[in-house]
Short mmCIF file of C-alpha atoms in Angstrom, two decimals:
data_model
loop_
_atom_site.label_atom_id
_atom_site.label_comp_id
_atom_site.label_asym_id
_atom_site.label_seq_id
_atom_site.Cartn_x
_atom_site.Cartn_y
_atom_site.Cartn_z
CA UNK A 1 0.00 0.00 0.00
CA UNK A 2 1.33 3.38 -0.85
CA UNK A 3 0.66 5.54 2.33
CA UNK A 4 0.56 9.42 2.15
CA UNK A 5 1.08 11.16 5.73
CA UNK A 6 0.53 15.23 5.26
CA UNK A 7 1.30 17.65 8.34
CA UNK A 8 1.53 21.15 8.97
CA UNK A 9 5.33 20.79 9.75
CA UNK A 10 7.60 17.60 10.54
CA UNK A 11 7.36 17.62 14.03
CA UNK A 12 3.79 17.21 14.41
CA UNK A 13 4.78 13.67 13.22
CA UNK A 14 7.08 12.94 16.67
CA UNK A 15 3.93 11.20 18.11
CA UNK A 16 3.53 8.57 15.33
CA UNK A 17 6.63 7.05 15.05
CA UNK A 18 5.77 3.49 15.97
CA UNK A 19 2.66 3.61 13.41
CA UNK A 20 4.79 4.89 10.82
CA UNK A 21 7.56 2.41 11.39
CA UNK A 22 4.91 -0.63 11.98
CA UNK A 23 3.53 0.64 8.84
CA UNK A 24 7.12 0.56 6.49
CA UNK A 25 8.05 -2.61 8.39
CA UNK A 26 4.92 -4.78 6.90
CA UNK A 27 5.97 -3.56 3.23
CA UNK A 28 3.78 -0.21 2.96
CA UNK A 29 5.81 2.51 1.33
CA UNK A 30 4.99 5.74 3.53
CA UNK A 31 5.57 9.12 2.07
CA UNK A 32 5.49 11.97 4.87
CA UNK A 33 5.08 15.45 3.74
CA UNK A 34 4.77 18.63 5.42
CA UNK A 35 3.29 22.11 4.53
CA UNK A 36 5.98 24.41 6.95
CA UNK A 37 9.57 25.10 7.35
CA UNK A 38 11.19 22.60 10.07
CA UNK A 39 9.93 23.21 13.81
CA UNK A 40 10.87 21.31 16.41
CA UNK A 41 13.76 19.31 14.92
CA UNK A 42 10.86 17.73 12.51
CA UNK A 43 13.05 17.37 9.51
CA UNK A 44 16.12 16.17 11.69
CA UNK A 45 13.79 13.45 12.33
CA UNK A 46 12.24 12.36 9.33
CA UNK A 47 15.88 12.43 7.95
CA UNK A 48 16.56 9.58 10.18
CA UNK A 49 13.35 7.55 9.98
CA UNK A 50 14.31 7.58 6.08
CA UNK A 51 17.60 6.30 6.50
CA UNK A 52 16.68 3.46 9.43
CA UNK A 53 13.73 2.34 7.00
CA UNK A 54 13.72 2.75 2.92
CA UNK A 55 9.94 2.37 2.74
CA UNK A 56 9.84 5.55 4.46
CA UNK A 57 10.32 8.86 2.54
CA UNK A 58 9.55 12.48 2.93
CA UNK A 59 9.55 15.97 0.79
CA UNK A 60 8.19 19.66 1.60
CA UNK A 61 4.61 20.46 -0.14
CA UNK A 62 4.98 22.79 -2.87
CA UNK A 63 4.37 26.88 -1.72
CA UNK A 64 2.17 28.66 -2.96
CA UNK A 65 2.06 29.93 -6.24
CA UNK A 66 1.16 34.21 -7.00
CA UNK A 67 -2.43 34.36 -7.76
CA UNK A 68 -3.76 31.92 -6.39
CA UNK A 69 -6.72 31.79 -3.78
CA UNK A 70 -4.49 29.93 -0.66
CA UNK A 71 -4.37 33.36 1.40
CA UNK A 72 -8.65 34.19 0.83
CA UNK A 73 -9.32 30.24 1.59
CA UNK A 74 -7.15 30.65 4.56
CA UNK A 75 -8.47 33.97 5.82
CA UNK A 76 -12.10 32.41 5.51
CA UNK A 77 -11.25 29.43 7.53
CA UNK A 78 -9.95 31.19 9.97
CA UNK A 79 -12.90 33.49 10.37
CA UNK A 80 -15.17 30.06 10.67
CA UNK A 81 -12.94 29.36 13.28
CA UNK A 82 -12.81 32.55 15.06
CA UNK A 83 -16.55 32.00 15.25
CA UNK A 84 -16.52 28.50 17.04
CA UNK A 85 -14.94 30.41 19.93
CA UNK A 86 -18.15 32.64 20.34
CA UNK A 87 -20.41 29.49 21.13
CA UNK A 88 -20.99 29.78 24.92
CA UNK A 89 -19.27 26.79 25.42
CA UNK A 90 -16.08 28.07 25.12
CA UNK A 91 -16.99 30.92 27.70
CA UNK A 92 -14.62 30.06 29.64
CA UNK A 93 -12.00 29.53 27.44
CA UNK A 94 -10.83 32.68 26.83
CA UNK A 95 -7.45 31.90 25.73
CA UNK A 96 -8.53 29.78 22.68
CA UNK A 97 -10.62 33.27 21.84
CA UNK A 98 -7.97 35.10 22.21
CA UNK A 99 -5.95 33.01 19.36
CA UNK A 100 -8.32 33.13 17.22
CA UNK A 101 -9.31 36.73 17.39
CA UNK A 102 -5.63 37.66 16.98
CA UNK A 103 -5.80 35.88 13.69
CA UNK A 104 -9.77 37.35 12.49
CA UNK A 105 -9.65 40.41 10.16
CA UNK A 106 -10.44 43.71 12.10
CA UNK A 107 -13.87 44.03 10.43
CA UNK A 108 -15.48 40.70 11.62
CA UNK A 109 -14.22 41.74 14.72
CA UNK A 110 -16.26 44.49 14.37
CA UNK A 111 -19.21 42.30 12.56
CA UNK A 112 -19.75 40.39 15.74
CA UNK A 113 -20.03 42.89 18.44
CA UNK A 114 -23.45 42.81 17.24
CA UNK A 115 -25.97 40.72 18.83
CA UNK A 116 -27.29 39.12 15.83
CA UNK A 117 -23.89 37.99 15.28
CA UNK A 118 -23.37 36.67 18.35
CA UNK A 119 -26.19 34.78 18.66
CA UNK A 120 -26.33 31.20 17.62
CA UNK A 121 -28.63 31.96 14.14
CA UNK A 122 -26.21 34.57 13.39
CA UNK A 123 -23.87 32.97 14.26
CA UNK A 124 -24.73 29.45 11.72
CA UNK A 125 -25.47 31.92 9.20
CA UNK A 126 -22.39 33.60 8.71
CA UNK A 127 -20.51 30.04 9.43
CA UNK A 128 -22.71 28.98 6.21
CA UNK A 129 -21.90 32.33 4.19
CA UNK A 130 -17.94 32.01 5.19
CA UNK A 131 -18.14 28.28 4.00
CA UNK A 132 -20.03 29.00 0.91
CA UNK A 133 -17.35 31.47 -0.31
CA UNK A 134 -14.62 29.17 0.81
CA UNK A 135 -15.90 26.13 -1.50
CA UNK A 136 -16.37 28.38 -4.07
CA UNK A 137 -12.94 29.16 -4.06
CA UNK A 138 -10.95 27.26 -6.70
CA UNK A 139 -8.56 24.77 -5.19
CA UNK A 140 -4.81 25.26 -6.21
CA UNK A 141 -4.14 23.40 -9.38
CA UNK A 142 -0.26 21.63 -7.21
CA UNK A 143 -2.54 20.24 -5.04
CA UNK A 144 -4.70 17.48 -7.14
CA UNK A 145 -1.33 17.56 -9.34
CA UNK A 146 0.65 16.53 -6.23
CA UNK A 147 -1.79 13.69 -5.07
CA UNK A 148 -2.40 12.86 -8.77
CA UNK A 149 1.49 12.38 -8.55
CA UNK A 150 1.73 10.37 -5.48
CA UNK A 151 -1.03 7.85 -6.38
CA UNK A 152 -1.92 7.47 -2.71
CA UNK A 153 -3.70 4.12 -1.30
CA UNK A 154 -4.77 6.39 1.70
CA UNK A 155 -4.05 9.86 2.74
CA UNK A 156 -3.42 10.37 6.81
CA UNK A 157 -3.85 13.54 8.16
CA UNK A 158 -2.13 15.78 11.10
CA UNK A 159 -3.30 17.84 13.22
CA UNK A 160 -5.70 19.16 10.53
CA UNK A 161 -6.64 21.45 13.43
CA UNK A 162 -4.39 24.03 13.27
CA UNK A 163 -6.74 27.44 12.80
CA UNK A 164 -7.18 28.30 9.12
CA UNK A 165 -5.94 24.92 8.37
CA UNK A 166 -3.65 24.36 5.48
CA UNK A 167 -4.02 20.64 4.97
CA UNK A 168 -8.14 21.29 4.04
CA UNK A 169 -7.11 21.33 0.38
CA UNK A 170 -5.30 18.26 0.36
CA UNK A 171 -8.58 16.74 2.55
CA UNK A 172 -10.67 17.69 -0.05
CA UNK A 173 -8.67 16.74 -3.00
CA UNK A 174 -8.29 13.18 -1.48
CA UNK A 175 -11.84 12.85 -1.06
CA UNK A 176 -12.91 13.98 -4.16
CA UNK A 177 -10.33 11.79 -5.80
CA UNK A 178 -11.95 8.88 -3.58
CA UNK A 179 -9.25 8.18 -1.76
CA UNK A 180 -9.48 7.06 1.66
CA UNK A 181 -8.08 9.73 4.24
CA UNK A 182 -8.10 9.88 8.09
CA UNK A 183 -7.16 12.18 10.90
CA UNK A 184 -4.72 10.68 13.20
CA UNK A 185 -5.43 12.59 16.48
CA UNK A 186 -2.26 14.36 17.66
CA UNK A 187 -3.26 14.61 21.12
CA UNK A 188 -6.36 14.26 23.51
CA UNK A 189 -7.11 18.38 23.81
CA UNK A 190 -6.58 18.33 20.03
CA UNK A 191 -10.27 17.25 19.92
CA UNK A 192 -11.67 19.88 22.51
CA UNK A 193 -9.43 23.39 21.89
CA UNK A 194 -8.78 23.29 18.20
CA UNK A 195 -10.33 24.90 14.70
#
C-alpha cells in the first residue's frame, strides 16, 4: 500500500513514530510530507526515519504559487474558526478566543459585536456564508497535481486542526479523488481546543 502522511510541519509527526515504522516494516511505502519550514527538529527526524527504514520517505509540499486563492481560503477558515470560539461553550476559554481573534480580520471583529452575530442563528449563518465562499474558491491546481502524482492508497492527516488549516485542500482533494483519508489525532485536547 502506498501511504501518504501530510502535516503542517515535521514535528507534528514525533507522536507517530511506531505507526509509521509498523507501517514501512509490513511492506507499505509511507511518504510523509509537510506544509511548513522545520519546527521542532521535525526534519532532523524524518531524515533519520528515512535512513533506518527505505519504505519511508519524505519531501516539503509545494508553496504557494502568485495568484492563487491559498491566502482568501485561509483567511475564511480562519474566520469560521474565530466564530466557534463565540459558542458559549467556550466561555470560559478565553485563551482559545484570544488566538483566534488575533488571527480574524479587524472588520469581523467588528461584525460580531453585534448581537445578531453573536447569537447562535447569526452565528450558523455567517458560518454557512464564510463556508459557501470558501468552497467556491478554486482549489490550487499543485494540489490534485501533487496527489495525482503520489497515487496514494490512503491519505493520513495531522493535526488538521491548526486554525485556518492548510491541509483542508489536500482533505478535499483526497476525497474527491476517492481516496481514503483519516485524521490521526495528535493529542487528547486536540479534539476539545482546536479549529
Amino acid at each position: 500500500m502506498n501511504v501518504l502522511f501530510v502535516t503542517r510541519h515535521f514535528g507534528c509527526l514525533r507522536n507517530f513514530e511506531g505507526p509509521v515504522f509498523a507501517l514501512a516494516s509490513r511492506g507499505h511505502d509511507v511518504h510523509l510530507v509537510a506544509h511548513q519550514d522545520d519546527i521542532l527538529g521535525g526534519q532532523a527526524m524524518v531524515e533519520r526515519w528515512a535512513a533506518a527504514n527505505p519504505r519511508l520517505t519524505w519531501e516539503r509540499l509545494p508553496d504557494t504559487e502568485p495568484g492563487e486563492w491559498d491566502d482568501l481560503a485561509t483567511r475564511l477558515r480562519l474566520i469560521v474558526d474565530y466564530l466557534r470560539y463565540l459558542d458559549p461553550r467556550y466561555r470560559t476559554a478565553s485563551g482559545l478566543l484570544r488566538r483566534a481573534t488575533g488571527r480574524t480580520p479587524q472588520i469581523i471583529l467588528r461584525v460580531t459585536e453585534r448581537r445578531w452575530a453573536r447569537s447562535a442563528p447569526g452565528r450558523r449563518a455567517l458560518r454557512w456564508i464564510l463556508l459557501a465562499l470558501e468552497r467556491a474558491l478554486p482549489r490550487p491546481s499543485r494540489v490534485d497535481a501533487f496527489l495525482a502524482a503520489r497515487a496514494a492508497d490512503v491519505v493520513l492527516f495531522t493535526p488538521l486542526l491548526a486554525l485556518g488549516s492548510e491541509e483542508m485542500d489536500y482533505l478535499e482533494a483526497a476525497v474527491d479523488r476517492g481516496t481514503p483519508s483519516a485524521f490521526c489525532v495528535w493529542s487528547w485536547d486536540n479534539l476539545s481546543s482546536k479549529a
